[in-house]
Coordinates of C-alpha atoms and ligand atoms in Angstrom, one line a residue:
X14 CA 0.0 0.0 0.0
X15 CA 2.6 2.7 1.1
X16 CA 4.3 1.7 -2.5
X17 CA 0.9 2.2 -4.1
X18 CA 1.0 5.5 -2.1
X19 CA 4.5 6.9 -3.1
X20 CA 3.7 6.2 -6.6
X21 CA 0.4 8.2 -6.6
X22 CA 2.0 10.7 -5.0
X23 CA 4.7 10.6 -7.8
X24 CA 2.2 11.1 -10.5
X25 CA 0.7 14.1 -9.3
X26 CA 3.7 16.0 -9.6
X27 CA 4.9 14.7 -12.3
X28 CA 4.8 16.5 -15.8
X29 CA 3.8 13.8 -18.7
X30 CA 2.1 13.5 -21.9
X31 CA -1.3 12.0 -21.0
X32 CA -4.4 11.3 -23.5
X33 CA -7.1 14.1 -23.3
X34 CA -9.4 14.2 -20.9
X35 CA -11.6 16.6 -23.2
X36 CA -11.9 17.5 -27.0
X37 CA -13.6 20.6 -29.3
X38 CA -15.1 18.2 -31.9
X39 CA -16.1 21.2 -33.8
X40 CA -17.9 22.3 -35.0
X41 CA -15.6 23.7 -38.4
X42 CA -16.1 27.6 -38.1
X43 CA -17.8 27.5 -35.5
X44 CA -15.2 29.7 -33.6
X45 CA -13.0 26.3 -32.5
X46 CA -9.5 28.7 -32.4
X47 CA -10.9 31.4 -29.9
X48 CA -12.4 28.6 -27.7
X49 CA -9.4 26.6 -27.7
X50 CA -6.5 29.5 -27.3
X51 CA -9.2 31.2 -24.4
X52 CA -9.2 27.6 -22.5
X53 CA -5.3 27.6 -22.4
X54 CA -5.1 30.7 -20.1
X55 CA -7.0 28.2 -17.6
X56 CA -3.8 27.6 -15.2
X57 CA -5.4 23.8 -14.9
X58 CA -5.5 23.1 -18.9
X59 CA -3.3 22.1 -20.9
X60 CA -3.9 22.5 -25.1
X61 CA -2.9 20.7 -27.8
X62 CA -1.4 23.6 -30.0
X63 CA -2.4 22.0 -33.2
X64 CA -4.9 19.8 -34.9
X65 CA -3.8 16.5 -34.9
X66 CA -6.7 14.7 -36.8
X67 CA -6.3 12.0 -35.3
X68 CA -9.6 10.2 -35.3
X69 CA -10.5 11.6 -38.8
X70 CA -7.5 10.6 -40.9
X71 CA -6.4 6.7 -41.0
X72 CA -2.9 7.4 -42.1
X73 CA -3.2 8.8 -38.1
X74 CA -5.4 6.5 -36.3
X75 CA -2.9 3.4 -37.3
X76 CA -0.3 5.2 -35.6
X77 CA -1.3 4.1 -32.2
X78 CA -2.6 6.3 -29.0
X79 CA 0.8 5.9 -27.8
X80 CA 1.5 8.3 -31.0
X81 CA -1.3 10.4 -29.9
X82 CA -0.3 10.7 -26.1
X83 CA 3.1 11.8 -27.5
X84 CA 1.4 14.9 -29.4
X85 CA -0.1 16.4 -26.6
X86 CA 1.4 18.8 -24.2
X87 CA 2.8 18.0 -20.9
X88 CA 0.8 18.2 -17.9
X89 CA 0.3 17.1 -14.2
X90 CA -2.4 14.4 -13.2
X91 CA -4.7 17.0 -12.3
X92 CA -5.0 19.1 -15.3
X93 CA -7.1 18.8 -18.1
X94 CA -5.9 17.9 -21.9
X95 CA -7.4 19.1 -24.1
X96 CA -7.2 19.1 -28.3
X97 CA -9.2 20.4 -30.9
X98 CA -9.7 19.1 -34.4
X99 CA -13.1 20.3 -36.0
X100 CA -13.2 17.3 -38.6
X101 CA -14.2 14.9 -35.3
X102 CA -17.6 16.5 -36.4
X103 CA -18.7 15.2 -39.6
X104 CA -16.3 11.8 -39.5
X105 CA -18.8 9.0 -39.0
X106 CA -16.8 6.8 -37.4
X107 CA -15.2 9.4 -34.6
X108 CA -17.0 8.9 -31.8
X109 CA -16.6 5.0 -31.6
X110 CA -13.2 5.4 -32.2
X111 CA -13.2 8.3 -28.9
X112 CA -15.4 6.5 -27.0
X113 CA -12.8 3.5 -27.6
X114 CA -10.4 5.7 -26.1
X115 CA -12.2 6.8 -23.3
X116 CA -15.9 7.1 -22.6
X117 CA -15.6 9.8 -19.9
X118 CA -14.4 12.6 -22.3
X119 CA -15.6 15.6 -22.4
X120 CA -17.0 16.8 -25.6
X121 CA -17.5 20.5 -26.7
X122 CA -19.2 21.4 -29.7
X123 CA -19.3 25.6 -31.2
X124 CA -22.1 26.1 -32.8
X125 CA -23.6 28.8 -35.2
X126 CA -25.9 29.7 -37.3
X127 CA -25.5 26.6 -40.0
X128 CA -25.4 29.4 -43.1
X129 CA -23.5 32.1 -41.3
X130 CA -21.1 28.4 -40.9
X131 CA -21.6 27.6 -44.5
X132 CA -20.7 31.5 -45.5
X133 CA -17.5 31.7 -43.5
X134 CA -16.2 28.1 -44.9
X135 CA -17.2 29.7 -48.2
X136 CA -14.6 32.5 -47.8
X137 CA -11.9 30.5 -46.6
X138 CA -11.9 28.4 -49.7
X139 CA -12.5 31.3 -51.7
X140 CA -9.6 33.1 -50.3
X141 CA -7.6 29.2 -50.4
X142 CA -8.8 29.5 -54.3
X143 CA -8.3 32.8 -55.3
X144 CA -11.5 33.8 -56.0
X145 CA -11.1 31.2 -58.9
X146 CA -15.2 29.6 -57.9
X147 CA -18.7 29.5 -58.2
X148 CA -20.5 32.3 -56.3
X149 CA -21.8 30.9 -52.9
X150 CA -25.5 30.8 -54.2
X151 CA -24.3 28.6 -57.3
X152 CA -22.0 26.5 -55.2
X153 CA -24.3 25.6 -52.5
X154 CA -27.0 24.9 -54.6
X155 CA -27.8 22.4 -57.7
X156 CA -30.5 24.1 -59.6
X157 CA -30.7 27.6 -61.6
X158 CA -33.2 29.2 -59.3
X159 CA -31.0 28.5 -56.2
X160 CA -33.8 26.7 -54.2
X161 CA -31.7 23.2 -54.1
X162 CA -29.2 22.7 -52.0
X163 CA -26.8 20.3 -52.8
X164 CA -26.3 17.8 -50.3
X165 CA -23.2 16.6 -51.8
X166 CA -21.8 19.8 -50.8
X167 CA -19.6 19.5 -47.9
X168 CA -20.1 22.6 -47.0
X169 CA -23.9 22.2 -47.0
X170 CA -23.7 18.5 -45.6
X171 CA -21.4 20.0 -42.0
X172 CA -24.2 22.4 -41.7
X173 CA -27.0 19.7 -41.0
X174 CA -26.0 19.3 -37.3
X175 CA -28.7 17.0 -36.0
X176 CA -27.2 14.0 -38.9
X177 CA -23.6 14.6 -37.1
X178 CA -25.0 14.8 -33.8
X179 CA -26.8 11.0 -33.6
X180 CA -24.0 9.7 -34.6
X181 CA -22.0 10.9 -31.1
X182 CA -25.5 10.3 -29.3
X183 CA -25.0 7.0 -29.8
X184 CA -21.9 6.7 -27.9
X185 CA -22.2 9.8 -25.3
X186 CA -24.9 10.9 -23.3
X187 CA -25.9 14.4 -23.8
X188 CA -24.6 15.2 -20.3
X189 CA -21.1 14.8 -21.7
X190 CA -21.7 16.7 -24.4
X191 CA -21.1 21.2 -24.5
X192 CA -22.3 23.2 -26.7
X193 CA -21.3 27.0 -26.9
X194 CA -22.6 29.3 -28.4
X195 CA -20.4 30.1 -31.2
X196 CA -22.4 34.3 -31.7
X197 CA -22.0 34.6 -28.3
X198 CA -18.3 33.7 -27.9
X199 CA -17.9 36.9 -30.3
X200 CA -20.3 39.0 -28.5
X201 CA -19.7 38.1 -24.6
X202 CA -16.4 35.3 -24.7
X203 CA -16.7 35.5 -20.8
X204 CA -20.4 34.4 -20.3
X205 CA -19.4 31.5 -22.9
X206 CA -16.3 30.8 -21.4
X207 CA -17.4 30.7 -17.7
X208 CA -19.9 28.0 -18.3
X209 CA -17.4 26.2 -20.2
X210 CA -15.2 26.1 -17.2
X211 CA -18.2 24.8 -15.3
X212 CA -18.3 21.7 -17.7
X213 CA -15.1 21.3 -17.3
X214 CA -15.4 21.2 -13.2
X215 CA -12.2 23.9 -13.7
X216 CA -11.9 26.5 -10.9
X217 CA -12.9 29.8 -12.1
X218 CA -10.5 31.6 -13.6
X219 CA -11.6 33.5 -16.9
X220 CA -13.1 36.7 -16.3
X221 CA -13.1 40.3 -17.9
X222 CA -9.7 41.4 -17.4
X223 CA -8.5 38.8 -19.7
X224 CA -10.3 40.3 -23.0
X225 CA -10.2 43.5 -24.7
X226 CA -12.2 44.3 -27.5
X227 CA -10.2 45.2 -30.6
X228 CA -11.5 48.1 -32.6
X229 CA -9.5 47.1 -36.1
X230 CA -10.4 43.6 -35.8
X231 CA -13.6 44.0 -34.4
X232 CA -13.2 40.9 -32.6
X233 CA -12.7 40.3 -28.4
X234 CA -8.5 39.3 -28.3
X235 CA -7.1 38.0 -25.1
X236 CA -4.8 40.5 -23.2
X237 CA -1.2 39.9 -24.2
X238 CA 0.1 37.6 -21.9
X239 CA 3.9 39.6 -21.1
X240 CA 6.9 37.4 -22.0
X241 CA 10.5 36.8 -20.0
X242 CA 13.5 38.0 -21.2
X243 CA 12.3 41.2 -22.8
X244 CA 10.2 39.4 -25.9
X245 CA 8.0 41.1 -27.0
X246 CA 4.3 40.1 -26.1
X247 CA 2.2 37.8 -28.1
X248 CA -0.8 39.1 -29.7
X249 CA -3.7 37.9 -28.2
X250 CA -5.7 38.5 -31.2
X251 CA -6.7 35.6 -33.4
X252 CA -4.6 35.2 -37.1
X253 CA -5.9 37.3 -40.4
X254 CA -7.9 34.2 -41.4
X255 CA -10.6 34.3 -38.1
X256 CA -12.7 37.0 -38.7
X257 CA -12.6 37.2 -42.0
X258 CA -15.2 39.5 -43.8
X259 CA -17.9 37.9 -45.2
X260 CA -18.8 39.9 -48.8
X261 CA -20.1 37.3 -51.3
Ligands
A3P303 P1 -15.2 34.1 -39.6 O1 -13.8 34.1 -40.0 O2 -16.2 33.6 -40.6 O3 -15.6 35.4 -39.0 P2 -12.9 28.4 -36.3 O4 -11.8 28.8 -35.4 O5 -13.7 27.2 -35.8 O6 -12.4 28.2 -37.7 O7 -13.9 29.6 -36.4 C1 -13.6 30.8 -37.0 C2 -14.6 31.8 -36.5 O8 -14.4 32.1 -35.2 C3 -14.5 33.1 -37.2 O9 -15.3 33.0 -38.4 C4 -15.0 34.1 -36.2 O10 -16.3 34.6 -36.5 C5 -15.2 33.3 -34.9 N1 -14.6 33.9 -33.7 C6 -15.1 33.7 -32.5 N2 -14.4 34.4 -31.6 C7 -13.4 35.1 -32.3 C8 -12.3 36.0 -32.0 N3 -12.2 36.3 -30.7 N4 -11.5 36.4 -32.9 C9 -11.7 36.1 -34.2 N5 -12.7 35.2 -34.6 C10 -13.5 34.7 -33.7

């Protein structure tokens, strides 16, 4: 027992790579950067700075969990893990494949309005294209009158949350399941961000003084967080491509 003790003991101190213990699933432009990059102020979390895809992409998946431990961050027993990749969404097999890897993790899902969604991923492929595409009435829709939409349009088809959502109902109860509201996070980040801390059973921690509302972007940014060494301070604003203007 005292062995069992000393190793317990061991572990909470010590800094490791561990599996999540929660995961943004998406929803793609649903504001999945902000929520992320505001979590990882939370002293107690610790987030996966990229996408790692890996229960959407088999070229991943067959690289083991031992693979996917070693991508995350490290972090004491008693913090939360966290990574975000928004394709867990729409990939039909994703939540067996999470639930396989544990069925006590905590989900979060961004919504927003499924054609203010469909707009956004519109101008991030435009921009990805250079211009060089249908207009967003013609590509979202199959006939000449623009009444159709084409469900073979990704685009369209990620929009049709209640199809996505069965698919993780079958494997999680709703209980495990956050939503946030992804109109809100723009318009008041800490109402949205204190109840995700709630989900998360996380001490609270995020409140005004860590936002500032940008004039030029036009978007809440995170104070600076003030570097050693002289460095200069990162932006806490989001990159060029969140936020982008939405002109069709
Ligand atoms: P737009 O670029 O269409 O405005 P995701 O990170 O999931 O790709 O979502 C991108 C969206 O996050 C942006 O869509 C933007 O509206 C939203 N968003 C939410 N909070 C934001 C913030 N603080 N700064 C910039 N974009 C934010």
């Amino acid at each position: 027992n005292d062995e069992l003790y000393i190793d317990n003991a061991e572990n909470e101190t010590e800094w490791q790579t561990r599996l999540p213990n929660a995961l943004i699933i998406g929803i793609r432009k649903g504001g999945t950067r902000a929520l992320i990059d505001s979590l990882a102020r939370h002293p107690s979390v610790r987030a996966c700075p990229r996408e790692v895809h890996f229960f959407d992409r088999r070229e991943n998946y067959q690289l083991g969990l031992d693979w996917y431990k070693s991508q995350m961050p490290r972090s004491l027993n008693n913090h939360i893990t966290i990574e975000k990749t928004p394709a867990y969404f729409v990939t039909e097999d994703a939540p067996r494949l999470i639930h396989k890897m544990s069925p006590s993790v905590k989900l979060l899902v961004a919504v927003r309005d499924p054609t203010v969604r469909a707009i956004s991923d519109y101008a991030q492929l435009f921009e990805k294209l250079h211009g060089k595409m249908k207009s967003f009435e013609e590509y979202v829709t199959d006939d000449p009158q623009h009444r159709m939409l084409r469900t073979l349009s990704k685009i369209v088809t990620t929009g049709v949350y209640v199809t996505h959502l069965k698919n993780w109902l079958r494997y999680f109860p709703l209980e495990q399941i956050h939503f946030i509201n992804g109109e809100e996070l723009v318009k008041n980040p800490v109402h949205e961000m204190q109840s995700v801390e709630k989900f998360l059973g996380l001490k609270p921690f995020i409140n005004e003084e860590l936002y500032y509302y940008n004039e030029t972007k036009g978007f809440p940014c995170l104070v600076p967080v003030s570097k050693k060494n002289g460095e200069q301070a990162v932006s806490g604003c989001l990159s060029e491509t969140k936020g982008r203007p939405h002109h069709l």
